[in-house]
PDB file of C-alpha atoms in Angstrom:
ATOM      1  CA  UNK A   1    -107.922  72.493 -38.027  1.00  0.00           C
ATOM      2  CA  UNK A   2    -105.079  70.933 -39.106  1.00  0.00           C
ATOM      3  CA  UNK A   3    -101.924  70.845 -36.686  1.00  0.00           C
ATOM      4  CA  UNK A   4     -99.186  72.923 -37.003  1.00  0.00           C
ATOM      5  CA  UNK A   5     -95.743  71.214 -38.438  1.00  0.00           C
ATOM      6  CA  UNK A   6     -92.823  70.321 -36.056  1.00  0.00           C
ATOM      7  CA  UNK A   7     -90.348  68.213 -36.410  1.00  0.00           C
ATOM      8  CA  UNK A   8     -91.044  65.073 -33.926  1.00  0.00           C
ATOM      9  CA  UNK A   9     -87.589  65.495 -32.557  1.00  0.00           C
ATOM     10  CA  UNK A  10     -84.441  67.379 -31.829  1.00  0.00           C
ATOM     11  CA  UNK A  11     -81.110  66.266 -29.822  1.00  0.00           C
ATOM     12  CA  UNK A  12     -78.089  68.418 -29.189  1.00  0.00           C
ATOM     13  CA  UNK A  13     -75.116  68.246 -26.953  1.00  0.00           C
ATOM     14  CA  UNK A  14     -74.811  70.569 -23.653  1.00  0.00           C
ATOM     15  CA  UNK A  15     -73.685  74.160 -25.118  1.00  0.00           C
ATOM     16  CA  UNK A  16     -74.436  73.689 -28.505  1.00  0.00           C
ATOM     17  CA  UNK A  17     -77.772  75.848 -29.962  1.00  0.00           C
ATOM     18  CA  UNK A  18     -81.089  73.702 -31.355  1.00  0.00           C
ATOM     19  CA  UNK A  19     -83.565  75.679 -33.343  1.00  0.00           C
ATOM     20  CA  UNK A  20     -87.286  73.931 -33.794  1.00  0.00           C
ATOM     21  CA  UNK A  21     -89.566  75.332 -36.592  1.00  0.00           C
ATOM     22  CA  UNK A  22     -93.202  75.685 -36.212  1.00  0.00           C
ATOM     23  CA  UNK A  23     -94.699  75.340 -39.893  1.00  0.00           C
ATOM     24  CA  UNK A  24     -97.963  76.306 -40.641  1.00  0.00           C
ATOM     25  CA  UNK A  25    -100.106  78.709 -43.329  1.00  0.00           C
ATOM     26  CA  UNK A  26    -101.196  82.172 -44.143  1.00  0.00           C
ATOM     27  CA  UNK A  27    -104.406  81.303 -42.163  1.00  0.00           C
ATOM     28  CA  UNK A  28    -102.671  80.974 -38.846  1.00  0.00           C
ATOM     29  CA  UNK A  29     -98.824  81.348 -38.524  1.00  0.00           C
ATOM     30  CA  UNK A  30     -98.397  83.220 -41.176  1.00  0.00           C
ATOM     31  CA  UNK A  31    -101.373  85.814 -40.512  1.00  0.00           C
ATOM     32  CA  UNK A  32    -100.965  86.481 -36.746  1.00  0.00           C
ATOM     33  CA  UNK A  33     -98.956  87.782 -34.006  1.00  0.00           C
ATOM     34  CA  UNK A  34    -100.945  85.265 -32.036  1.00  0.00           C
ATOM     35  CA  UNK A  35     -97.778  82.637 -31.566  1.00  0.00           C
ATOM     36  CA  UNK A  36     -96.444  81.186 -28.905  1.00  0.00           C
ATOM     37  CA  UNK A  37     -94.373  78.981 -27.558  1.00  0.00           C
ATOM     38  CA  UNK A  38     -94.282  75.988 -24.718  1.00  0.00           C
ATOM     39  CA  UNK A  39     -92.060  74.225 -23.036  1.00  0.00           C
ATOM     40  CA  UNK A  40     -93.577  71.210 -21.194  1.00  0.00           C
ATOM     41  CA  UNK A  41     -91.988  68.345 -18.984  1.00  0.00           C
ATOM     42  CA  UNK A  42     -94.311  64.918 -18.757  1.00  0.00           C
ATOM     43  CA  UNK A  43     -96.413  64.871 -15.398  1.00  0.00           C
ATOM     44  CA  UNK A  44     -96.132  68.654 -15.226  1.00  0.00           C
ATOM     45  CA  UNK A  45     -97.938  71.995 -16.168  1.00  0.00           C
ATOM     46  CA  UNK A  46     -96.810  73.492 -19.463  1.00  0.00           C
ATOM     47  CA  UNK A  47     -94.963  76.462 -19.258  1.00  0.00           C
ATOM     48  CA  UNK A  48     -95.058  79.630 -21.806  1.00  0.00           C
ATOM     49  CA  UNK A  49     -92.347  80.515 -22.993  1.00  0.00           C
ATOM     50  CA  UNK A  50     -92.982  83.116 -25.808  1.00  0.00           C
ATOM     51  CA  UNK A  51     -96.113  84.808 -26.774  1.00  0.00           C
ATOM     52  CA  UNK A  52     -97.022  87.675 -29.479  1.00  0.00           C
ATOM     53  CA  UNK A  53     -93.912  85.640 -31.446  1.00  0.00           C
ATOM     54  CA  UNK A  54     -90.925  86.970 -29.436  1.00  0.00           C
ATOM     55  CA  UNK A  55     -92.061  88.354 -26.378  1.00  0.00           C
ATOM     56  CA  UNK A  56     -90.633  86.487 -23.577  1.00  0.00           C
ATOM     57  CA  UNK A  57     -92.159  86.433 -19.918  1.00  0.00           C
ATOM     58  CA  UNK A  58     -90.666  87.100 -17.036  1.00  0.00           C
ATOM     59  CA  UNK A  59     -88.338  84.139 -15.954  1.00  0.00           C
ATOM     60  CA  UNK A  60     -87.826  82.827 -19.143  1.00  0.00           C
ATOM     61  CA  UNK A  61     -83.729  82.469 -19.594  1.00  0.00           C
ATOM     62  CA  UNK A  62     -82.765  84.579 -22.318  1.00  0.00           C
ATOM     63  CA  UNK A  63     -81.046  81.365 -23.825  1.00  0.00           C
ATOM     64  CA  UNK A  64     -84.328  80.838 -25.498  1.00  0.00           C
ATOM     65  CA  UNK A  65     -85.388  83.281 -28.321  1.00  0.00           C
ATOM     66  CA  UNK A  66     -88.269  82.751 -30.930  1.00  0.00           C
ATOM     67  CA  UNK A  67     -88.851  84.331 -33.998  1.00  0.00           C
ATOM     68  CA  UNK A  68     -90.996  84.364 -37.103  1.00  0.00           C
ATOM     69  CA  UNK A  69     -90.952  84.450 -40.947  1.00  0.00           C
ATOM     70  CA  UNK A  70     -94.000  83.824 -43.659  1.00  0.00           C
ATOM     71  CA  UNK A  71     -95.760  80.906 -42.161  1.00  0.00           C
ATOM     72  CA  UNK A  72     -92.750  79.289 -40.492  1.00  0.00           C
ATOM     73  CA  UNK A  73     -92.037  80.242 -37.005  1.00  0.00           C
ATOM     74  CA  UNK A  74     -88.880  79.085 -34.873  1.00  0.00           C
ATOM     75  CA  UNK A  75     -87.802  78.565 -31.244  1.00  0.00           C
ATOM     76  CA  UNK A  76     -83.921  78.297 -30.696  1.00  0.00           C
ATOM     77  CA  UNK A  77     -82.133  77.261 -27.376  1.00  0.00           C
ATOM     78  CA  UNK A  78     -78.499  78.260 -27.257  1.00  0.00           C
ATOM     79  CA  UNK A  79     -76.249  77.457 -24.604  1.00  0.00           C
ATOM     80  CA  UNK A  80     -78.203  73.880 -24.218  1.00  0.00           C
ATOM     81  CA  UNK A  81     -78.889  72.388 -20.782  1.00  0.00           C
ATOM     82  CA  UNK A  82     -80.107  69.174 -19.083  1.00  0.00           C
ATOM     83  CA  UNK A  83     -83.110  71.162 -18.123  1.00  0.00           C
ATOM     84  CA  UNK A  84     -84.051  72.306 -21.399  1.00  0.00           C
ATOM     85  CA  UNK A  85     -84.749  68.561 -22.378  1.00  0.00           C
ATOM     86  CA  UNK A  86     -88.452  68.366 -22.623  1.00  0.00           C
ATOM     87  CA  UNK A  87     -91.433  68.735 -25.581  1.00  0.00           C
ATOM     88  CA  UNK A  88     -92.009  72.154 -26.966  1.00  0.00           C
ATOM     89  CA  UNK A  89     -95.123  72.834 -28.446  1.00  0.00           C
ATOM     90  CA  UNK A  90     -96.240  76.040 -30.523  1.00  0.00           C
ATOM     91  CA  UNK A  91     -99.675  77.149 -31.281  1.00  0.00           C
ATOM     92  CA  UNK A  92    -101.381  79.505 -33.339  1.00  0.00           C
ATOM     93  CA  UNK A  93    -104.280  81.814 -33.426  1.00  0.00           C
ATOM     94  CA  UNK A  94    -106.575  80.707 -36.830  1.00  0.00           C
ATOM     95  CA  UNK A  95    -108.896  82.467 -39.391  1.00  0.00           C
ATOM     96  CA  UNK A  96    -111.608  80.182 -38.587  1.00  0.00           C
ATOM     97  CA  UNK A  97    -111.487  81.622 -35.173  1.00  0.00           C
ATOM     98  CA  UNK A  98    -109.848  78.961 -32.872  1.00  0.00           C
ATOM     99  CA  UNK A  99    -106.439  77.729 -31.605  1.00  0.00           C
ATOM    100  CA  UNK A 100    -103.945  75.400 -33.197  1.00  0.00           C
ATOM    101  CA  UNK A 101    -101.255  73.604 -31.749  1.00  0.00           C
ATOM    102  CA  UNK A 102     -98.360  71.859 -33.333  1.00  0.00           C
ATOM    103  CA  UNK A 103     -97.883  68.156 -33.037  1.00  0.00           C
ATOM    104  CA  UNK A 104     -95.145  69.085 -30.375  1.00  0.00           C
ATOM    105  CA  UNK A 105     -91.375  68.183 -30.584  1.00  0.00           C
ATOM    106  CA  UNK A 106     -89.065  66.266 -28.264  1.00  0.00           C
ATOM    107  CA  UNK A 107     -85.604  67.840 -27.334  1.00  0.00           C
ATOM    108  CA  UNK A 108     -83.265  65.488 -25.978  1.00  0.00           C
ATOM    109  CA  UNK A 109     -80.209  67.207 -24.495  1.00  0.00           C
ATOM    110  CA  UNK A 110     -77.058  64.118 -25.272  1.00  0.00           C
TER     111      UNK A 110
ATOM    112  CA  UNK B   1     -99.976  83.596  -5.622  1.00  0.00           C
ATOM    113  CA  UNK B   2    -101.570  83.293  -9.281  1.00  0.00           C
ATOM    114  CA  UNK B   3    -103.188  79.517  -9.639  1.00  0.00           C
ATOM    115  CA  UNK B   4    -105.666  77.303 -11.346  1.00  0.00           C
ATOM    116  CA  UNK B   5    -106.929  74.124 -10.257  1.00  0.00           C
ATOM    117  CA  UNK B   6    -108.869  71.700 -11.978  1.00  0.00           C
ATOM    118  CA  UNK B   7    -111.015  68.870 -10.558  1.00  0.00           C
ATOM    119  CA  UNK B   8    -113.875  66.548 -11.465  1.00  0.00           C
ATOM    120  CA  UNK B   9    -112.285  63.816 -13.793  1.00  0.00           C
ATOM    121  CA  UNK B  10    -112.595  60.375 -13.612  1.00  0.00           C
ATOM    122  CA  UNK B  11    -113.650  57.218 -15.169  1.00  0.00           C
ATOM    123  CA  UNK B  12    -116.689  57.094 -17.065  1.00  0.00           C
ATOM    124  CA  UNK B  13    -118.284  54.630 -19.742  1.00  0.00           C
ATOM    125  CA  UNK B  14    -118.378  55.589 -23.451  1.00  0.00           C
ATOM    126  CA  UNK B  15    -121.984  57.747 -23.824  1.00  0.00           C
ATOM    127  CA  UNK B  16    -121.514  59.182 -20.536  1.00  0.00           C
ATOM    128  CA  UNK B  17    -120.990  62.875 -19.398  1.00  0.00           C
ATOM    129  CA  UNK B  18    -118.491  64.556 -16.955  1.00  0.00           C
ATOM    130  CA  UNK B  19    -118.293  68.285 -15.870  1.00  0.00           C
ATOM    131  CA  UNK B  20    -114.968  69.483 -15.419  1.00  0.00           C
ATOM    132  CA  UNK B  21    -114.412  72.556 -12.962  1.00  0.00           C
ATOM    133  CA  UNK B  22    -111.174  74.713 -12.435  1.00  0.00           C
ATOM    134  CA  UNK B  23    -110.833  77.245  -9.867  1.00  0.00           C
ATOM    135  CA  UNK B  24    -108.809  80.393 -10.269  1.00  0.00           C
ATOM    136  CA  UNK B  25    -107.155  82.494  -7.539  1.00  0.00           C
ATOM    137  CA  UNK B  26    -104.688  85.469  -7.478  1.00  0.00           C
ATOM    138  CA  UNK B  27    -105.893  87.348 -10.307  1.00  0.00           C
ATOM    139  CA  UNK B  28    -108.876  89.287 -11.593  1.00  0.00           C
ATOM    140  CA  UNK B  29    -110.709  86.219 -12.773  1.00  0.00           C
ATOM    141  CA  UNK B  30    -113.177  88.453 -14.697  1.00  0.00           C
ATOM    142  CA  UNK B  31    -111.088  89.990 -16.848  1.00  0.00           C
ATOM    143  CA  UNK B  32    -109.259  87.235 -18.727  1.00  0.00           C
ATOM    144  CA  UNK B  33    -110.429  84.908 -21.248  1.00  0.00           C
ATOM    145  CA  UNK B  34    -109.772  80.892 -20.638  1.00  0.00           C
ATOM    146  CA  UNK B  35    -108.816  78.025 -22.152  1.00  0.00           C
ATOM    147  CA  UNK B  36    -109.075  74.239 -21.917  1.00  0.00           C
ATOM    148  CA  UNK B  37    -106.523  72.041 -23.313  1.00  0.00           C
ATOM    149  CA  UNK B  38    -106.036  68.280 -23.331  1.00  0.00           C
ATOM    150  CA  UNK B  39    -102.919  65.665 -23.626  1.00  0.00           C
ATOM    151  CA  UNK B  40    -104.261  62.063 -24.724  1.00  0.00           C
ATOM    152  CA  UNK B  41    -102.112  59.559 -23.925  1.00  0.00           C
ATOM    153  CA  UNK B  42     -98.911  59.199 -25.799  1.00  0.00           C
ATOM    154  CA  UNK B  43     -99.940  62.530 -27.461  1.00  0.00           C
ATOM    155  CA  UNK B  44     -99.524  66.370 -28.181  1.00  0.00           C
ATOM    156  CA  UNK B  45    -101.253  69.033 -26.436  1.00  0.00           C
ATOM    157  CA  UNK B  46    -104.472  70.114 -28.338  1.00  0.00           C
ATOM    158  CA  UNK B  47    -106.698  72.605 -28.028  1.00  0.00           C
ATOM    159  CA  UNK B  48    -109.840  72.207 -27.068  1.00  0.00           C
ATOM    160  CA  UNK B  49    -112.141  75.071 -25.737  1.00  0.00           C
ATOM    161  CA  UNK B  50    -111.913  78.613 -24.512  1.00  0.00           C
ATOM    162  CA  UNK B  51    -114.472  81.734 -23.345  1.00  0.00           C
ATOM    163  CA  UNK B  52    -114.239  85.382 -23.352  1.00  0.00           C
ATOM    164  CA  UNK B  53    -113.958  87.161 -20.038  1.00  0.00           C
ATOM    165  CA  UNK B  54    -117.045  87.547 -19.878  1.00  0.00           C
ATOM    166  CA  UNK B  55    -118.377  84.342 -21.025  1.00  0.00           C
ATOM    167  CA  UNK B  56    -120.162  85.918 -23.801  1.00  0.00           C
ATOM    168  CA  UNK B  57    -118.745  83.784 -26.671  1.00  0.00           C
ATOM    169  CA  UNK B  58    -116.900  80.695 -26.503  1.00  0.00           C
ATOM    170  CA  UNK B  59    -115.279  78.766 -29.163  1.00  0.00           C
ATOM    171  CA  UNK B  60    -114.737  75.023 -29.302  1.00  0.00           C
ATOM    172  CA  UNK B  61    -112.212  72.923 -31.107  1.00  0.00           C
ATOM    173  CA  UNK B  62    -113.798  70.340 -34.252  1.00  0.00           C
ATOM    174  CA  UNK B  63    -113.552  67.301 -32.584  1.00  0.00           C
ATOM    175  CA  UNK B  64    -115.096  68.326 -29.515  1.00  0.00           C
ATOM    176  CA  UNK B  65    -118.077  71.014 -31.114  1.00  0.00           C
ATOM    177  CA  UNK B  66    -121.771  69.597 -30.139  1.00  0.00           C
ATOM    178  CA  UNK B  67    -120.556  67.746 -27.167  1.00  0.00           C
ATOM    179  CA  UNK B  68    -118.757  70.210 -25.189  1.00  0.00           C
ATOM    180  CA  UNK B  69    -119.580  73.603 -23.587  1.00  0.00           C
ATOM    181  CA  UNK B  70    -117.130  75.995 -21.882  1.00  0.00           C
ATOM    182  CA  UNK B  71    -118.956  78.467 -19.423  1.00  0.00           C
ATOM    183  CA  UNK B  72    -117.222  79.964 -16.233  1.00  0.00           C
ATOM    184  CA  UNK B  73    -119.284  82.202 -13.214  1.00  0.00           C
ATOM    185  CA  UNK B  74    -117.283  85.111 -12.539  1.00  0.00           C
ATOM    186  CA  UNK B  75    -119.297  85.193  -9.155  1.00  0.00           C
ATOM    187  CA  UNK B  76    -117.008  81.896  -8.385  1.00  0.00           C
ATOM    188  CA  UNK B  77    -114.206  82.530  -9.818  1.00  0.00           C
ATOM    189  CA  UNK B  78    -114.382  79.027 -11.739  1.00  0.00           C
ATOM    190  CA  UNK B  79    -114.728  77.595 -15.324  1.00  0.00           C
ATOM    191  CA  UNK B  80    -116.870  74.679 -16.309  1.00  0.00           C
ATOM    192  CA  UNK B  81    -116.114  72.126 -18.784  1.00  0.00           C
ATOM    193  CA  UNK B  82    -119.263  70.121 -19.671  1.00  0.00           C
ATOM    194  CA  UNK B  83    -118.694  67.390 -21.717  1.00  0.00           C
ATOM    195  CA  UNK B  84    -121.198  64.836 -23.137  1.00  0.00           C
ATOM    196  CA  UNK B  85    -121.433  61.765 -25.714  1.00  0.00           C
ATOM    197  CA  UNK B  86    -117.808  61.075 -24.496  1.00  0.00           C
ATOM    198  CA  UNK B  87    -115.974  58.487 -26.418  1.00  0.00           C
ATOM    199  CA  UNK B  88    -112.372  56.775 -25.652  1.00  0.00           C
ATOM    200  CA  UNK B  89    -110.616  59.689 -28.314  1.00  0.00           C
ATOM    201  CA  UNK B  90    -111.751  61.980 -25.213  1.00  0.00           C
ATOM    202  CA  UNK B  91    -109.299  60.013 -23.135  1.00  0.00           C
ATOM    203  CA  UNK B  92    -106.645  62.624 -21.308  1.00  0.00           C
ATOM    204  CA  UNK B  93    -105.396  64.801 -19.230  1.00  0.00           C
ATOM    205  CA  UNK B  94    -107.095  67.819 -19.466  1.00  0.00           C
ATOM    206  CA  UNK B  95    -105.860  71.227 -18.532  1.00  0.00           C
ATOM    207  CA  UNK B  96    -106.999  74.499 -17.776  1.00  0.00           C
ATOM    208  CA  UNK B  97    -105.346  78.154 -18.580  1.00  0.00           C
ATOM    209  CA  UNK B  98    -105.419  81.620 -18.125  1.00  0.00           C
ATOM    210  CA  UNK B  99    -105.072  83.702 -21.549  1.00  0.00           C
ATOM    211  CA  UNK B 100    -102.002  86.180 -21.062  1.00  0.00           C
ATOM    212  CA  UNK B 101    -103.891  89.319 -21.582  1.00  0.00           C
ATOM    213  CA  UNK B 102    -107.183  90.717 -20.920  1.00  0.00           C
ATOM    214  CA  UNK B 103    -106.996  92.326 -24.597  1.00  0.00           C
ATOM    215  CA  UNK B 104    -106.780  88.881 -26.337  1.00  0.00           C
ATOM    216  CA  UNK B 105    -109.161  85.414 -25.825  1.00  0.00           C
ATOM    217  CA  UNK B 106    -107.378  82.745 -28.760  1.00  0.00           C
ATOM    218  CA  UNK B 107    -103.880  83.406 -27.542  1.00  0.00           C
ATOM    219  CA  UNK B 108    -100.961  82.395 -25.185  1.00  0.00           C
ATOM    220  CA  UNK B 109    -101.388  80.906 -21.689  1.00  0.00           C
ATOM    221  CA  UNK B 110     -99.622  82.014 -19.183  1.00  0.00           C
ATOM    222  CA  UNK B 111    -100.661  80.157 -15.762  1.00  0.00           C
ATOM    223  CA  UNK B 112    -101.419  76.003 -16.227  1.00  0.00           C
ATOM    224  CA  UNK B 113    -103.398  73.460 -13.587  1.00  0.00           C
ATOM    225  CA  UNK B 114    -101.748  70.556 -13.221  1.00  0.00           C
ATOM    226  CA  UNK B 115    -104.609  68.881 -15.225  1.00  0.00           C
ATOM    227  CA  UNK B 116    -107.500  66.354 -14.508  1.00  0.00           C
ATOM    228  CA  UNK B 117    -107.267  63.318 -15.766  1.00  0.00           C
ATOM    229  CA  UNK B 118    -110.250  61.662 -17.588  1.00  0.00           C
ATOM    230  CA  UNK B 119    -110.820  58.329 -18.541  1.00  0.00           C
ATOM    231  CA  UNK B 120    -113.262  57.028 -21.144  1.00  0.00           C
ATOM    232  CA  UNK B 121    -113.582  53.024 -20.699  1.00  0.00           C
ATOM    233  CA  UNK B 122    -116.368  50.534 -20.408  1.00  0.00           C
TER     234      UNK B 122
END
């Protein structure tokens, strides 16, 4: 169960777009709709921000889009905000039957 | 309103055991699939158990297999996390989660506690 690849950290400037990648292998990323996305500020809940790969929940701002390719999936924030700044996390359903998360990545927002 | 709340964490010396509880409201408590997941200190979020709707089959992470057990009643409307032969690597916050859809059980969350925290420490 080896954790998903994401960079440890990300910074952009307010309006400028960030993208985070979500690396992982045929046996999870790569060989599931089962991906999502997180967005989680210390001291609080986590919130979801994209499941089945792209779908977004209600309330999401559609500033934030996620997408897939082979094993490699990828969140991008356009239009950055003070708000966004927080650790994203992505998971992934696995062959071996469980859940996988990646190691998480911070977003600073300059 | 849709919620989850978690309680029963604490201090407690390396060996020792700790049941973990989180009570749903607002939503058909039966039908989804749940999930725990923990934060250790200075750390990512990690997986660590989850159960069918009905509580049939469950599924626990490596690290945690042999020590922990996910179960919920439906009758209550609450999910148990028993966990035994704890050690100071069990040291977080610990979450609990609603699955997105009652068609899926390893999948997205959707509605987050705002954790128990558990301490492991002689």
């Amino acid at each position: 169960q080896s954790a998903l690849t994401q960079p440890a950290s990300v910074s952009g400037s307010p309006g400028q777009s960030i993208t985070i990648s979500c690396t992982g292998t045929s046996s999870d990323v790569g060989g599931y709709i089962y991906v999502s996305w997180y967005q989680h500020h210390p001291g609080k809940a986590p919130k979801l921000m994209f499941y089945d790969v792209s779908d977004r929940p209600s309330g999401v701002s559609n500033r934030f889009s996620a997408s897939k390719s082979g094993n490699t999936a990828s969140l991008t924030i356009s239009g950055l905000q003070a708000e966004d700044e927080a650790d994203y996390y992505c998971t992934s359903y696995t062959s071996s039957d469980t859940l996988v998360f990646g190691g998480g990545t911070k977003l600073t927002v300059l | 309103e849709v919620q989850v709340l978690e309680s029963g964490g604490g201090l407690v010396q390396p060996g020792g055991s700790l049941r973990l509880s989180c009570a749903a409201s607002g939503f058909t408590f039966s039908s989804y699939a749940m999930t725990w997941v923990r934060q250790a200190p200075g750390k990512g979020l990690e997986w660590v158990s989850s159960i069918k709707s009905s509580g049939t089959n469950t599924y626990h992470a490596d690290s945690v297999k042999g020590r922990f057990t996910i179960s919920r009643d439906n009758s209550k409307n609450t999910l148990y996390l028993q966990m035994n032969g704890l050690t100071a690597e069990d040291t977080a916050v610990y979450y609990c989660a609603k699955v997105v859809s009652t068609t899926c059980y390893l999948c997205a969350m959707d509605v987050w506690g705002q954790g128990t925290t558990v301490t492991v420490s002689s």
